[in-house]
Structure formats: structure tokens, C-alpha cells
PDB file of C-alpha atoms in Angstrom:
ATOM      1  CA  MET A1448       0.621   0.083  -0.030  1.00  0.00           C
ATOM      2  CA  GLN A1449       3.255   2.212   0.725  1.00  0.00           C
ATOM      3  CA  GLU A1450       3.569   2.707  -2.935  1.00  0.00           C
ATOM      4  CA  LEU A1451      -0.049   3.651  -4.356  1.00  0.00           C
ATOM      5  CA  THR A1452      -0.669   6.841  -5.151  1.00  0.00           C
ATOM      6  CA  ILE A1453      -3.483   9.539  -3.817  1.00  0.00           C
ATOM      7  CA  ASP A1454      -5.303   8.910  -7.270  1.00  0.00           C
ATOM      8  CA  THR A1455      -5.228   6.005  -6.790  1.00  0.00           C
ATOM      9  CA  ILE A1456      -6.031   5.462  -2.972  1.00  0.00           C
ATOM     10  CA  GLN A1457      -9.100   7.509  -4.118  1.00  0.00           C
ATOM     11  CA  GLN A1458      -9.991   5.295  -6.535  1.00  0.00           C
ATOM     12  CA  LYS A1459      -9.956   2.383  -4.150  1.00  0.00           C
ATOM     13  CA  LEU A1460     -11.996   4.021  -1.841  1.00  0.00           C
ATOM     14  CA  THR A1461     -14.239   5.021  -4.612  1.00  0.00           C
ATOM     15  CA  ALA A1462     -14.882   1.559  -6.095  1.00  0.00           C
ATOM     16  CA  GLY A1463     -15.414   0.513  -2.363  1.00  0.00           C
ATOM     17  CA  GLU A1464     -11.739  -1.607  -2.522  1.00  0.00           C
ATOM     18  CA  LEU A1465     -10.616   0.054   1.074  1.00  0.00           C
ATOM     19  CA  THR A1466     -11.862   1.983   3.722  1.00  0.00           C
ATOM     20  CA  VAL A1467     -10.640   5.083   5.254  1.00  0.00           C
ATOM     21  CA  ARG A1468     -10.144   2.607   8.564  1.00  0.00           C
ATOM     22  CA  GLN A1469      -7.929   0.523   6.274  1.00  0.00           C
ATOM     23  CA  LEU A1470      -5.847   3.040   5.279  1.00  0.00           C
ATOM     24  CA  VAL A1471      -5.166   4.394   9.009  1.00  0.00           C
ATOM     25  CA  GLU A1472      -4.585   0.807  10.472  1.00  0.00           C
ATOM     26  CA  TYR A1473      -2.224   0.582   7.573  1.00  0.00           C
ATOM     27  CA  TYR A1474      -0.031   3.162   8.327  1.00  0.00           C
ATOM     28  CA  LEU A1475      -0.153   3.064  12.380  1.00  0.00           C
ATOM     29  CA  ALA A1476       1.016  -0.667  12.033  1.00  0.00           C
ATOM     30  CA  ARG A1477       4.101   1.261   9.882  1.00  0.00           C
ATOM     31  CA  ILE A1478       4.059   3.954  12.447  1.00  0.00           C
ATOM     32  CA  GLU A1479       5.191   0.893  15.004  1.00  0.00           C
ATOM     33  CA  ALA A1480       7.025  -1.490  13.211  1.00  0.00           C
ATOM     34  CA  ILE A1481       9.500   1.691  11.910  1.00  0.00           C
ATOM     35  CA  ASP A1482       9.630   4.675  13.965  1.00  0.00           C
ATOM     36  CA  ARG A1483       8.838   3.302  17.629  1.00  0.00           C
ATOM     37  CA  ALA A1484       9.736  -0.844  17.785  1.00  0.00           C
ATOM     38  CA  GLY A1485      12.063  -1.400  14.655  1.00  0.00           C
ATOM     39  CA  PRO A1486      15.187   1.623  13.530  1.00  0.00           C
ATOM     40  CA  ARG A1487      13.254   3.864  15.897  1.00  0.00           C
ATOM     41  CA  LEU A1488      13.218   6.784  13.990  1.00  0.00           C
ATOM     42  CA  ASN A1489      11.230   9.362  16.304  1.00  0.00           C
ATOM     43  CA  ALA A1490      10.249  10.842  13.141  1.00  0.00           C
ATOM     44  CA  VAL A1491       5.934  10.990  14.090  1.00  0.00           C
ATOM     45  CA  ILE A1492       6.504  12.487  17.903  1.00  0.00           C
ATOM     46  CA  GLU A1493       2.485  12.036  18.146  1.00  0.00           C
ATOM     47  CA  VAL A1494      -0.175  10.378  16.205  1.00  0.00           C
ATOM     48  CA  ASN A1495      -3.847  11.994  17.370  1.00  0.00           C
ATOM     49  CA  PRO A1496      -5.425   9.406  19.285  1.00  0.00           C
ATOM     50  CA  ASP A1497      -8.847   9.797  17.593  1.00  0.00           C
ATOM     51  CA  ALA A1498      -7.668   8.653  13.922  1.00  0.00           C
ATOM     52  CA  LEU A1499      -9.549   5.542  13.942  1.00  0.00           C
ATOM     53  CA  ALA A1500     -12.804   7.213  14.847  1.00  0.00           C
ATOM     54  CA  ILE A1501     -12.186   9.764  12.501  1.00  0.00           C
ATOM     55  CA  ALA A1502     -11.366   7.021   9.980  1.00  0.00           C
ATOM     56  CA  ASP A1503     -14.830   5.628  10.513  1.00  0.00           C
ATOM     57  CA  ALA A1504     -16.744   9.560  10.376  1.00  0.00           C
ATOM     58  CA  LEU A1505     -14.934   9.549   7.012  1.00  0.00           C
ATOM     59  CA  ASP A1506     -15.955   6.147   6.007  1.00  0.00           C
ATOM     60  CA  ALA A1507     -19.573   6.823   7.263  1.00  0.00           C
ATOM     61  CA  GLU A1508     -19.436  10.171   4.847  1.00  0.00           C
ATOM     62  CA  ARG A1509     -17.928   8.292   2.049  1.00  0.00           C
ATOM     63  CA  VAL A1510     -21.901   5.682   2.200  1.00  0.00           C
ATOM     64  CA  LEU A1511     -23.595   9.100   2.450  1.00  0.00           C
ATOM     65  CA  ALA A1512     -22.038  10.690  -0.417  1.00  0.00           C
ATOM     66  CA  ARG A1513     -22.877   7.291  -2.905  1.00  0.00           C
ATOM     67  CA  SER A1514     -25.948   6.725  -1.387  1.00  0.00           C
ATOM     68  CA  GLY A1515     -27.436  10.006  -2.810  1.00  0.00           C
ATOM     69  CA  ASP A1516     -28.790  10.964   0.902  1.00  0.00           C
ATOM     70  CA  ARG A1517     -27.166  13.970   1.180  1.00  0.00           C
ATOM     71  CA  PRO A1518     -28.107  17.718  -0.395  1.00  0.00           C
ATOM     72  CA  GLU A1519     -26.188  17.417  -4.129  1.00  0.00           C
ATOM     73  CA  ARG A1520     -23.660  20.260  -3.137  1.00  0.00           C
ATOM     74  CA  ASP A1521     -22.569  17.499  -0.488  1.00  0.00           C
ATOM     75  CA  ASN A1522     -21.582  14.930  -2.147  1.00  0.00           C
ATOM     76  CA  VAL A1523     -18.912  15.869  -3.975  1.00  0.00           C
ATOM     77  CA  LEU A1524     -16.013  15.228  -1.988  1.00  0.00           C
ATOM     78  CA  GLY A1525     -12.366  16.790  -2.326  1.00  0.00           C
ATOM     79  CA  PRO A1526      -9.694  14.538  -3.592  1.00  0.00           C
ATOM     80  CA  LEU A1527      -7.554  14.332   0.147  1.00  0.00           C
ATOM     81  CA  HIS A1528     -10.495  12.880   1.654  1.00  0.00           C
ATOM     82  CA  GLY A1529     -10.086   9.952   3.487  1.00  0.00           C
ATOM     83  CA  VAL A1530      -6.293  10.225   2.984  1.00  0.00           C
ATOM     84  CA  PRO A1531      -4.337  10.259   5.921  1.00  0.00           C
ATOM     85  CA  VAL A1532      -1.788  13.392   5.973  1.00  0.00           C
ATOM     86  CA  LEU A1533       0.690  12.810   8.217  1.00  0.00           C
TER      87      LEU A1533
END
């Protein structure tokens, strides 16, 4: 997953092949493996303790956008919607 572009991530999120939660879990595991347990780079000082809850909320927004239950102007999700940023 580390080689995926933002465009590919968005395509997979839109197609339902990937969830924001899965992305966040992947990156949290990478941070743990490399930054904390591995070489101990200490490049990441802190992660948001609410990251998984936020991911779930973003996934729910995507479901609503696909269902059409939101006003049309709210159905447009930005290109970084759901993409974890460090």
C-alpha cells in the first residue's frame, strides 16, 4: 500500500476496494513497526488518538455521498478526503 498514489487511493476508496479505516490501520502499523519498534527513528512524535474514530466518520461520509441521501452540493468529496496525512 505504501506505493499507492493519492489518485489510486481515491479510486480504491470510491470503488469500495479500500476503506479509510484500513488505510489508517495500515499507516499506524507502519509507524509502530518503523518509528517505534524498528529502527526507532522517532520521526513521528504523536499520532492523533482519535484517528480510527475519524476514519470511521470519513467512511460514513463516503457511504452517504454514494447513497445520494445528502444534498447534491455535499456529495462532492475533495481529492484528499480520507487520505491520511502525516
